[in-house]
Amino acid sequence: MRGREIISALDARRTDNHKFVKWWRKEEDFLDYDLIDRFIERSSASEEIGGLDLLTMEEMWNETERICGTQVKLVHDTSGDKIEWVHNGKAGTSKHVCAYTPESLMEIFDVETHGNPVD
């Protein structure tokens, strides 16, 4: 798939529930995840990928739990769903509580995978 084919595939498959894209290179040597809108912004006409899948919040949460394990916890609260995230950074361990949004989920995922594609 190249530039316009990628965008066409996204437009054809995307529903309101889809917030993320999981994509892989044609060599199928790794896969990566991104917010759909950010992925579209970064795509170029010359870019070539092997394929893509669209993910909902729940599906991306499952991937984040798979990568982070017990470092993340989804908390249902009367003020809205929250993510409790225990992060082991350069300054030590810290606990963050953030809203359960696509952006927060992607930020946690990117930090925990160090922005690198997932094997």
mmCIF file of C-alpha atoms in Angstrom, residues 5 23 40 50 73 98 106 115:
data_model
loop_
_atom_site.group_PDB
_atom_site.id
_atom_site.type_symbol
_atom_site.label_atom_id
_atom_site.label_comp_id
_atom_site.label_asym_id
_atom_site.label_seq_id
_atom_site.Cartn_x
_atom_site.Cartn_y
_atom_site.Cartn_z
ATOM 1 C CA GLU A 5 -4.173 3.651 -0.986
ATOM 2 C CA TRP A 23 0.402 -0.838 10.755
ATOM 3 C CA ILE A 40 -2.624 10.412 8.312
ATOM 4 C CA GLY A 50 2.409 -3.799 4.156
ATOM 5 C CA LYS A 73 -4.721 0.138 35.609
ATOM 6 C CA CYS A 98 -4.683 10.734 33.559
ATOM 7 C CA MET A 106 -0.981 6.617 23.009
ATOM 8 C CA GLY A 115 8.635 5.209 20.635
#
